[in-house]
Amino acid sequence: MYPQDARANWHTGQGLWSHVSPEDWASSKWQLRNRLTKVEDLERYMTLTKEEKEGCLFANRKLALAITPYFFNLIDRDDPDCPIRRQVIPRSEEMQVSPEEMLDPVGEEGAMGVDGLVHRYPDRCLFLVTNVCAAYCRYCTRSRLVSNAQGYDFHPNFKNAIKYIEEHPEIRDVLLSGGDPLLLSDKKLDYLLGRLRQIPHVEFIRIGTRVPIFLPQRITPELQEVLRKHGPVWMSIHVNHPKECTEELSQACERLSFAGVPLGNQSVLLRGINDDVETMKSLVHRLLMMRVRPYYLYQCDLITGSRHLRTDVRKGIEIIKALRGHSTGYSVPQFVIDAPGGGGKVPINPEYIEEINDEEIVIRNYEGKQYRYPLSDKAKVPFDFEKAGIEPVLA
Ligand SMILES: *Cc1c(COP(=O)(O)O)cnc(C)c1O
Protein backbone atom coordinates (compact mmCIF):
# COMPACT_ATOMS: atom_id res chain seq x y z
CA MET A 1 0.00 0.00 0.00
CA TYR A 2 2.76 2.45 0.84
CA PRO A 3 6.43 2.59 -0.12
CA GLN A 4 8.61 0.17 1.77
CA ASP A 5 11.40 2.69 1.91
CA ALA A 6 10.24 4.87 4.74
CA ARG A 7 12.38 7.77 3.55
CA ALA A 8 10.44 8.06 0.32
CA ASN A 9 7.37 10.24 0.52
CA TRP A 10 4.77 10.26 -2.20
CA HIS A 11 5.19 12.97 -4.65
CA THR A 12 1.64 13.25 -5.86
CA GLY A 13 2.26 15.98 -8.41
CA GLN A 14 -0.92 17.38 -9.92
CA GLY A 15 -2.38 13.98 -10.76
CA LEU A 16 -5.87 14.39 -12.24
CA TRP A 17 -5.29 18.12 -12.54
CA SER A 18 -2.13 18.03 -14.67
CA HIS A 19 -3.81 20.46 -17.13
CA VAL A 20 -3.93 23.17 -14.46
CA SER A 21 -1.12 25.72 -14.30
CA PRO A 22 1.45 25.06 -11.55
CA GLU A 23 0.65 28.53 -10.14
CA ASP A 24 -3.03 27.68 -9.76
CA TRP A 25 -2.22 24.28 -8.30
CA ALA A 26 0.08 25.85 -5.71
CA SER A 27 -2.57 28.39 -4.73
CA SER A 28 -4.67 27.59 -1.67
CA LYS A 29 -7.43 29.80 -3.07
CA TRP A 30 -7.52 27.74 -6.25
CA GLN A 31 -7.58 24.51 -4.23
CA LEU A 32 -10.49 25.78 -2.11
CA ARG A 33 -12.42 27.09 -5.09
CA ASN A 34 -12.04 23.79 -6.91
CA ARG A 35 -13.00 21.47 -4.10
CA LEU A 36 -15.19 18.48 -4.89
CA THR A 37 -18.42 19.14 -3.03
CA LYS A 38 -21.11 17.25 -4.93
CA VAL A 39 -21.78 13.72 -6.05
CA GLU A 40 -21.37 14.87 -9.69
CA ASP A 41 -17.91 16.26 -8.91
CA LEU A 42 -16.79 12.91 -7.54
CA GLU A 43 -18.42 10.91 -10.32
CA ARG A 44 -16.49 12.88 -12.91
CA TYR A 45 -13.36 11.19 -11.64
CA MET A 46 -14.38 7.91 -10.04
CA THR A 47 -17.03 5.25 -9.72
CA LEU A 48 -18.74 5.50 -6.38
CA THR A 49 -20.06 2.45 -4.61
CA LYS A 50 -23.78 2.31 -3.88
CA GLU A 51 -23.07 3.14 -0.22
CA GLU A 52 -20.95 6.12 -1.18
CA LYS A 53 -23.45 7.46 -3.67
CA GLU A 54 -26.22 7.30 -1.08
CA GLY A 55 -23.91 8.92 1.41
CA CYS A 56 -23.14 11.78 -0.96
CA LEU A 57 -26.79 12.35 -1.74
CA PHE A 58 -28.05 12.35 1.84
CA ALA A 59 -25.27 12.60 4.39
CA ASN A 60 -24.03 15.99 3.30
CA ARG A 61 -27.12 17.55 4.79
CA LYS A 62 -25.70 16.44 8.14
CA LEU A 63 -22.04 17.20 7.42
CA ALA A 64 -20.83 18.97 4.31
CA LEU A 65 -18.88 17.12 1.65
CA ALA A 66 -15.72 18.85 0.48
CA ILE A 67 -12.39 17.46 -0.73
CA THR A 68 -9.52 19.55 -2.08
CA PRO A 69 -8.12 18.42 -5.46
CA TYR A 70 -4.75 17.88 -3.75
CA PHE A 71 -6.23 15.48 -1.18
CA PHE A 72 -8.51 13.80 -3.74
CA ASN A 73 -5.38 12.78 -5.66
CA LEU A 74 -4.35 10.63 -2.68
CA ILE A 75 -7.45 8.45 -3.06
CA ASP A 76 -7.05 5.05 -4.66
CA ARG A 77 -10.06 5.22 -6.97
CA ASP A 78 -9.93 1.48 -7.62
CA ASP A 79 -10.12 0.53 -3.98
CA PRO A 80 -13.40 1.09 -2.11
CA ASP A 81 -11.53 0.43 1.14
CA CYS A 82 -8.82 3.03 0.48
CA PRO A 83 -7.98 4.59 3.86
CA ILE A 84 -8.02 8.11 2.39
CA ARG A 85 -11.32 7.53 0.65
CA ARG A 86 -13.05 6.29 3.79
CA GLN A 87 -12.06 9.43 5.70
CA VAL A 88 -13.64 11.96 3.35
CA ILE A 89 -16.25 10.32 1.10
CA PRO A 90 -19.63 9.98 2.84
CA ARG A 91 -21.28 6.57 3.10
CA SER A 92 -24.86 5.52 3.70
CA GLU A 93 -23.84 4.20 7.15
CA GLU A 94 -23.55 7.82 8.27
CA MET A 95 -27.33 8.00 8.19
CA GLN A 96 -27.65 5.11 10.65
CA VAL A 97 -27.75 6.10 14.29
CA SER A 98 -26.74 3.80 17.15
CA PRO A 99 -28.31 4.39 20.57
CA GLU A 100 -24.95 5.28 22.15
CA GLU A 101 -24.25 8.03 19.61
CA MET A 102 -24.66 11.76 20.17
CA LEU A 103 -24.51 15.02 18.23
CA ASP A 104 -22.26 16.54 20.90
CA PRO A 105 -20.39 13.41 22.02
CA VAL A 106 -17.83 15.04 24.30
CA GLY A 107 -20.27 17.43 25.93
CA GLU A 108 -18.81 20.70 24.64
CA GLU A 109 -22.09 22.61 24.73
CA GLY A 110 -22.28 22.09 28.48
CA ALA A 111 -18.80 23.54 29.03
CA MET A 112 -19.10 26.72 26.96
CA GLY A 113 -17.77 29.74 28.85
CA VAL A 114 -19.39 31.83 26.16
CA ASP A 115 -20.67 30.73 22.79
CA GLY A 116 -17.67 29.45 20.82
CA LEU A 117 -15.34 28.95 23.78
CA VAL A 118 -15.14 25.66 25.68
CA HIS A 119 -13.65 26.04 29.14
CA ARG A 120 -13.46 22.54 30.56
CA TYR A 121 -10.04 22.35 32.16
CA PRO A 122 -8.80 24.67 34.90
CA ASP A 123 -6.00 26.44 33.04
CA ARG A 124 -6.86 26.24 29.37
CA CYS A 125 -9.63 26.76 26.89
CA LEU A 126 -10.70 25.70 23.43
CA PHE A 127 -11.48 28.71 21.24
CA LEU A 128 -13.57 27.89 18.17
CA VAL A 129 -12.50 30.67 15.82
CA THR A 130 -14.21 29.58 12.61
CA ASN A 131 -16.76 26.98 11.53
CA VAL A 132 -15.27 25.97 8.19
CA CYS A 133 -12.66 23.41 7.17
CA ALA A 134 -10.69 22.80 3.98
CA ALA A 135 -12.23 19.31 3.76
CA TYR A 136 -14.56 17.38 6.03
CA CYS A 137 -13.63 14.27 8.00
CA ARG A 138 -16.62 11.94 8.07
CA TYR A 139 -16.15 11.25 11.80
CA CYS A 140 -16.04 14.95 12.73
CA THR A 141 -16.85 15.39 16.40
CA ARG A 142 -18.02 18.94 15.71
CA SER A 143 -20.26 18.15 12.74
CA ARG A 144 -23.01 20.03 14.60
CA LEU A 145 -21.00 23.24 14.21
CA VAL A 146 -19.04 23.07 10.98
CA SER A 147 -20.62 24.04 7.72
CA ASN A 148 -19.66 24.51 4.14
CA ALA A 149 -20.25 28.23 4.19
CA GLN A 150 -18.05 29.91 1.65
CA GLY A 151 -17.08 32.92 3.74
CA TYR A 152 -14.01 32.32 5.86
CA ASP A 153 -14.44 34.51 8.82
CA PHE A 154 -14.15 34.69 12.55
CA HIS A 155 -16.66 32.92 14.70
CA PRO A 156 -19.41 35.52 15.10
CA ASN A 157 -18.87 35.63 18.84
CA PHE A 158 -15.13 36.22 18.54
CA LYS A 159 -15.16 39.44 20.61
CA ASN A 160 -17.02 37.90 23.53
CA ALA A 161 -14.59 34.97 23.59
CA ILE A 162 -11.58 37.33 23.77
CA LYS A 163 -13.30 39.23 26.57
CA TYR A 164 -13.93 35.95 28.40
CA ILE A 165 -10.24 35.03 28.20
CA GLU A 166 -9.26 38.52 29.41
CA GLU A 167 -11.58 38.19 32.38
CA HIS A 168 -10.29 34.74 33.37
CA PRO A 169 -6.69 35.09 34.56
CA GLU A 170 -6.54 31.33 35.23
CA ILE A 171 -6.51 30.71 31.46
CA ARG A 172 -2.83 30.40 30.57
CA ASP A 173 -3.33 28.14 27.54
CA VAL A 174 -5.52 28.93 24.53
CA LEU A 175 -6.18 26.28 21.91
CA LEU A 176 -7.46 27.71 18.64
CA SER A 177 -9.67 25.33 16.74
CA GLY A 178 -12.97 25.35 14.87
CA GLY A 179 -13.42 24.55 12.03
CA ASP A 180 -9.88 25.17 10.96
CA PRO A 181 -8.09 28.33 12.15
CA LEU A 182 -5.63 28.21 9.24
CA LEU A 183 -8.48 29.08 6.87
CA LEU A 184 -8.47 32.57 8.36
CA SER A 185 -6.53 35.02 6.24
CA ASP A 186 -2.99 35.91 7.27
CA LYS A 187 -4.27 39.32 8.28
CA LYS A 188 -6.99 37.92 10.55
CA LEU A 189 -4.69 35.34 12.05
CA ASP A 190 -2.10 38.04 12.67
CA TYR A 191 -4.73 40.15 14.41
CA LEU A 192 -6.08 37.23 16.46
CA LEU A 193 -2.65 36.03 17.64
CA GLY A 194 -1.60 39.61 18.35
CA ARG A 195 -4.77 40.17 20.35
CA LEU A 196 -4.14 37.04 22.44
CA ARG A 197 -0.50 38.04 22.98
CA GLN A 198 -1.76 41.30 24.54
CA ILE A 199 -3.37 39.31 27.35
CA PRO A 200 -0.66 38.98 30.01
CA HIS A 201 -1.87 35.69 31.51
CA VAL A 202 -2.00 33.85 28.15
CA GLU A 203 1.31 31.99 28.16
CA PHE A 204 0.71 29.23 25.69
CA ILE A 205 -1.00 29.39 22.31
CA ARG A 206 -1.60 26.50 19.97
CA ILE A 207 -3.55 25.83 16.81
CA GLY A 208 -5.39 22.62 16.01
CA THR A 209 -5.50 22.20 12.24
CA ARG A 210 -5.79 19.72 9.40
CA VAL A 211 -4.91 22.32 6.78
CA PRO A 212 -1.31 21.04 6.28
CA ILE A 213 -2.85 17.66 5.34
CA PHE A 214 -5.80 18.84 3.22
CA LEU A 215 -4.27 22.03 1.86
CA PRO A 216 -0.47 22.18 2.27
CA GLN A 217 -0.49 25.08 -0.22
CA ARG A 218 -1.78 27.28 2.62
CA ILE A 219 1.57 27.09 4.46
CA THR A 220 3.13 30.05 2.67
CA PRO A 221 6.14 32.25 3.55
CA GLU A 222 3.62 34.94 4.58
CA LEU A 223 1.94 32.56 7.03
CA GLN A 224 5.36 31.49 8.31
CA GLU A 225 6.03 35.13 9.11
CA VAL A 226 2.78 35.55 11.06
CA LEU A 227 3.46 32.43 13.13
CA ARG A 228 7.07 33.41 13.73
CA LYS A 229 6.11 36.92 14.76
CA HIS A 230 3.71 35.77 17.49
CA GLY A 231 5.70 32.68 18.46
CA PRO A 232 6.02 30.40 20.15
CA VAL A 233 2.82 29.15 18.58
CA TRP A 234 2.46 25.38 18.90
CA MET A 235 0.51 23.32 16.43
CA SER A 236 -1.38 20.04 16.53
CA ILE A 237 -1.89 18.63 13.07
CA HIS A 238 -4.15 15.66 12.26
CA VAL A 239 -2.65 12.84 10.21
CA ASN A 240 -4.32 9.42 10.34
CA HIS A 241 -2.55 7.31 7.77
CA PRO A 242 0.98 7.09 6.31
CA LYS A 243 -0.44 7.76 2.83
CA GLU A 244 -1.11 11.31 3.98
CA CYS A 245 2.63 11.82 4.54
CA THR A 246 3.35 13.19 1.10
CA GLU A 247 6.25 15.29 -0.08
CA GLU A 248 3.87 18.28 0.05
CA LEU A 249 2.97 17.65 3.71
CA SER A 250 6.61 17.09 4.54
CA GLN A 251 7.52 20.47 3.04
CA ALA A 252 4.63 22.19 4.81
CA CYS A 253 5.86 20.75 8.13
CA GLU A 254 9.35 21.94 7.34
CA ARG A 255 8.10 25.46 6.70
CA LEU A 256 6.16 25.41 9.97
CA SER A 257 9.14 24.08 11.87
CA PHE A 258 11.45 26.66 10.36
CA ALA A 259 8.96 29.33 11.48
CA GLY A 260 9.58 28.06 15.01
CA VAL A 261 6.34 26.10 15.38
CA PRO A 262 6.66 22.93 17.49
CA LEU A 263 4.54 20.25 15.82
CA GLY A 264 2.43 17.51 17.40
CA ASN A 265 0.03 15.10 15.76
CA GLN A 266 -3.40 13.91 16.78
CA SER A 267 -4.74 10.77 15.13
CA VAL A 268 -8.16 9.23 15.48
CA LEU A 269 -8.27 5.46 15.65
CA LEU A 270 -10.51 4.46 12.74
CA ARG A 271 -11.75 1.04 11.74
CA GLY A 272 -10.19 -0.25 8.52
CA ILE A 273 -8.15 2.93 8.19
CA ASN A 274 -5.41 2.86 10.80
CA ASP A 275 -6.47 0.30 13.41
CA ASP A 276 -3.54 -2.02 12.93
CA VAL A 277 -0.02 -2.04 14.31
CA GLU A 278 1.85 -1.92 11.00
CA THR A 279 -0.06 1.10 9.68
CA MET A 280 0.31 2.99 12.92
CA LYS A 281 3.99 2.16 13.22
CA SER A 282 4.63 3.39 9.70
CA LEU A 283 2.64 6.56 10.45
CA VAL A 284 4.45 7.51 13.65
CA HIS A 285 7.85 6.91 12.08
CA ARG A 286 6.98 9.11 9.13
CA LEU A 287 5.75 11.80 11.49
CA LEU A 288 9.08 11.84 13.32
CA MET A 289 10.88 12.22 10.01
CA MET A 290 8.76 15.32 9.36
CA ARG A 291 9.65 16.81 12.79
CA VAL A 292 6.20 15.93 14.13
CA ARG A 293 5.83 14.35 17.55
CA PRO A 294 2.84 11.99 17.85
CA TYR A 295 0.76 13.58 20.65
CA TYR A 296 -2.63 11.92 21.02
CA LEU A 297 -4.29 8.85 19.56
CA TYR A 298 -8.02 9.30 20.09
CA GLN A 299 -10.61 6.61 20.49
CA CYS A 300 -13.24 7.79 17.97
CA ASP A 301 -15.90 9.92 19.66
CA LEU A 302 -19.47 8.60 19.73
CA ILE A 303 -20.53 11.04 17.05
CA THR A 304 -23.84 10.25 15.35
CA GLY A 305 -23.38 8.01 12.31
CA SER A 306 -19.79 6.97 13.03
CA ARG A 307 -20.29 3.37 14.04
CA HIS A 308 -18.77 1.99 10.83
CA LEU A 309 -15.57 3.93 11.59
CA ARG A 310 -15.20 3.13 15.28
CA THR A 311 -13.00 0.35 16.48
CA ASP A 312 -12.55 -1.64 19.69
CA VAL A 313 -10.69 0.25 22.45
CA ARG A 314 -8.61 -2.89 23.02
CA LYS A 315 -7.19 -2.46 19.52
CA GLY A 316 -5.83 0.95 20.54
CA ILE A 317 -4.25 -0.51 23.66
CA GLU A 318 -2.68 -3.27 21.55
CA ILE A 319 -1.22 -0.66 19.19
CA ILE A 320 0.32 1.35 22.03
CA LYS A 321 1.70 -1.85 23.53
CA ALA A 322 3.31 -2.72 20.20
CA LEU A 323 4.95 0.69 20.01
CA ARG A 324 6.16 1.30 23.58
CA GLY A 325 9.66 -0.09 24.03
CA HIS A 326 9.67 -1.57 20.56
CA SER A 327 10.19 1.82 18.97
CA THR A 328 11.46 5.34 19.70
CA GLY A 329 9.84 6.80 22.79
CA TYR A 330 9.09 10.00 20.90
CA SER A 331 6.98 8.02 18.46
CA VAL A 332 4.44 6.79 21.00
CA PRO A 333 1.28 8.92 21.29
CA GLN A 334 -0.93 8.97 24.37
CA PHE A 335 -4.06 6.96 23.68
CA VAL A 336 -7.11 8.76 25.10
CA ILE A 337 -10.86 8.56 25.32
CA ASP A 338 -12.56 11.94 25.37
CA ALA A 339 -15.10 10.85 27.96
CA PRO A 340 -18.67 10.86 26.61
CA GLY A 341 -20.80 13.62 28.09
CA GLY A 342 -17.95 15.95 29.07
CA GLY A 343 -15.36 14.21 31.24
CA GLY A 344 -12.46 15.42 29.14
CA LYS A 345 -9.55 13.34 27.88
CA VAL A 346 -8.76 10.24 29.90
CA PRO A 347 -5.49 8.38 29.21
CA ILE A 348 -5.88 4.70 28.34
CA ASN A 349 -2.71 2.72 28.89
CA PRO A 350 -1.56 -0.86 28.63
CA GLU A 351 -1.00 -2.32 32.11
CA TYR A 352 2.64 -2.36 33.13
CA ILE A 353 2.07 -2.55 36.88
CA GLU A 354 1.58 -6.09 38.10
CA GLU A 355 1.37 -5.27 41.76
CA ILE A 356 2.11 -2.39 44.09
CA ASN A 357 2.27 -2.52 47.89
CA ASP A 358 4.27 -0.98 50.75
CA GLU A 359 7.23 -3.23 49.95
CA GLU A 360 7.61 -3.07 46.21
CA ILE A 361 6.20 -2.46 42.79
CA VAL A 362 6.16 -5.40 40.42
CA ILE A 363 6.38 -4.29 36.81
CA ARG A 364 6.35 -5.88 33.40
CA ASN A 365 8.46 -4.49 30.58
CA TYR A 366 7.64 -4.31 26.88
CA GLU A 367 8.92 -7.87 26.38
CA GLY A 368 6.62 -9.18 29.08
CA LYS A 369 9.47 -9.80 31.53
CA GLN A 370 8.84 -9.12 35.18
CA TYR A 371 10.92 -6.74 37.30
CA ARG A 372 10.72 -5.51 40.88
CA TYR A 373 11.46 -2.11 42.30
CA PRO A 374 11.59 -2.00 46.11
CA LEU A 375 9.63 0.71 47.86
CA SER A 376 10.41 -0.13 51.47
CA ASP A 377 12.89 1.91 53.45
CA LYS A 378 15.11 -0.87 54.76
CA ALA A 379 17.72 -0.36 57.49
CA LYS A 380 20.72 1.54 56.18
CA VAL A 381 24.32 0.27 56.32
CA PRO A 382 27.43 2.37 55.62
CA PHE A 383 28.60 2.42 51.99
CA ASP A 384 31.30 -0.18 51.44
CA PHE A 385 34.03 1.63 49.46
CA GLU A 386 36.27 -1.42 49.41
CA LYS A 387 33.58 -3.63 47.92
CA ALA A 388 32.82 -0.97 45.28
CA GLY A 389 36.54 -0.71 44.45
CA ILE A 390 36.62 3.02 45.19
CA GLU A 391 39.47 4.61 47.10
CA PRO A 392 37.85 6.56 49.95
CA VAL A 393 38.88 10.22 50.06
CA LEU A 394 39.04 11.11 53.70
CA ALA A 395 39.50 14.54 55.15
C1 LIG B 1 -8.39 18.69 24.16
C2 LIG B 1 -8.89 19.89 24.82
C3 LIG B 1 -8.01 20.80 25.39
C4 LIG B 1 -6.51 20.61 25.37
O1 LIG B 1 -6.15 19.51 26.13
P1 LIG B 1 -4.61 19.05 26.22
O2 LIG B 1 -4.64 17.76 26.96
O3 LIG B 1 -3.89 20.15 26.93
O4 LIG B 1 -4.10 18.90 24.82
C5 LIG B 1 -8.54 21.90 26.01
N1 LIG B 1 -9.87 22.08 26.08
C6 LIG B 1 -10.75 21.22 25.56
C7 LIG B 1 -12.20 21.47 25.70
C8 LIG B 1 -10.29 20.09 24.90
O5 LIG B 1 -11.15 19.22 24.35
mmCIF file with all atom_site columns, C-alpha atoms in Angstrom, residues 59 61-64 94 102-105 108 131 136-148 178-179 303-306:
data_model
loop_
_atom_site.group_PDB
_atom_site.id
_atom_site.type_symbol
_atom_site.label_atom_id
_atom_site.label_alt_id
_atom_site.label_comp_id
_atom_site.label_asym_id
_atom_site.label_entity_id
_atom_site.label_seq_id
_atom_site.pdbx_PDB_ins_code
_atom_site.Cartn_x
_atom_site.Cartn_y
_atom_site.Cartn_z
_atom_site.occupancy
_atom_site.B_iso_or_equiv
_atom_site.pdbx_formal_charge
_atom_site.auth_seq_id
_atom_site.auth_comp_id
_atom_site.auth_asym_id
_atom_site.auth_atom_id
_atom_site.pdbx_PDB_model_num
ATOM 1  C CA . ALA A 1 59  ? -25.275 12.602 4.391  1.00 0.00 ? 59  ALA A CA 1
ATOM 2  C CA . ARG A 1 61  ? -27.118 17.553 4.790  1.00 0.00 ? 61  ARG A CA 1
ATOM 3  C CA . LYS A 1 62  ? -25.697 16.436 8.142  1.00 0.00 ? 62  LYS A CA 1
ATOM 4  C CA . LEU A 1 63  ? -22.039 17.204 7.421  1.00 0.00 ? 63  LEU A CA 1
ATOM 5  C CA . ALA A 1 64  ? -20.826 18.973 4.312  1.00 0.00 ? 64  ALA A CA 1
ATOM 6  C CA . GLU A 1 94  ? -23.547 7.818  8.272  1.00 0.00 ? 94  GLU A CA 1
ATOM 7  C CA . MET A 1 102 ? -24.664 11.758 20.166 1.00 0.00 ? 102 MET A CA 1
ATOM 8  C CA . LEU A 1 103 ? -24.512 15.022 18.230 1.00 0.00 ? 103 LEU A CA 1
ATOM 9  C CA . ASP A 1 104 ? -22.265 16.542 20.902 1.00 0.00 ? 104 ASP A CA 1
ATOM 10 C CA . PRO A 1 105 ? -20.392 13.414 22.017 1.00 0.00 ? 105 PRO A CA 1
ATOM 11 C CA . GLU A 1 108 ? -18.814 20.695 24.641 1.00 0.00 ? 108 GLU A CA 1
ATOM 12 C CA . ASN A 1 131 ? -16.755 26.981 11.528 1.00 0.00 ? 131 ASN A CA 1
ATOM 13 C CA . TYR A 1 136 ? -14.562 17.379 6.026  1.00 0.00 ? 136 TYR A CA 1
ATOM 14 C CA . CYS A 1 137 ? -13.628 14.270 7.998  1.00 0.00 ? 137 CYS A CA 1
ATOM 15 C CA . ARG A 1 138 ? -16.620 11.941 8.070  1.00 0.00 ? 138 ARG A CA 1
ATOM 16 C CA . TYR A 1 139 ? -16.152 11.255 11.797 1.00 0.00 ? 139 TYR A CA 1
ATOM 17 C CA . CYS A 1 140 ? -16.038 14.954 12.732 1.00 0.00 ? 140 CYS A CA 1
ATOM 18 C CA . THR A 1 141 ? -16.845 15.387 16.403 1.00 0.00 ? 141 THR A CA 1
ATOM 19 C CA . ARG A 1 142 ? -18.020 18.937 15.710 1.00 0.00 ? 142 ARG A CA 1
ATOM 20 C CA . SER A 1 143 ? -20.264 18.153 12.737 1.00 0.00 ? 143 SER A CA 1
ATOM 21 C CA . ARG A 1 144 ? -23.005 20.033 14.603 1.00 0.00 ? 144 ARG A CA 1
ATOM 22 C CA . LEU A 1 145 ? -20.999 23.243 14.211 1.00 0.00 ? 145 LEU A CA 1
ATOM 23 C CA . VAL A 1 146 ? -19.039 23.072 10.978 1.00 0.00 ? 146 VAL A CA 1
ATOM 24 C CA . SER A 1 147 ? -20.624 24.039 7.719  1.00 0.00 ? 147 SER A CA 1
ATOM 25 C CA . ASN A 1 148 ? -19.662 24.512 4.142  1.00 0.00 ? 148 ASN A CA 1
ATOM 26 C CA . GLY A 1 178 ? -12.966 25.351 14.866 1.00 0.00 ? 178 GLY A CA 1
ATOM 27 C CA . GLY A 1 179 ? -13.420 24.553 12.034 1.00 0.00 ? 179 GLY A CA 1
ATOM 28 C CA . ILE A 1 303 ? -20.535 11.037 17.047 1.00 0.00 ? 303 ILE A CA 1
ATOM 29 C CA . THR A 1 304 ? -23.842 10.252 15.350 1.00 0.00 ? 304 THR A CA 1
ATOM 30 C CA . GLY A 1 305 ? -23.382 8.006  12.306 1.00 0.00 ? 305 GLY A CA 1
ATOM 31 C CA . SER A 1 306 ? -19.789 6.972  13.028 1.00 0.00 ? 306 SER A CA 1
#
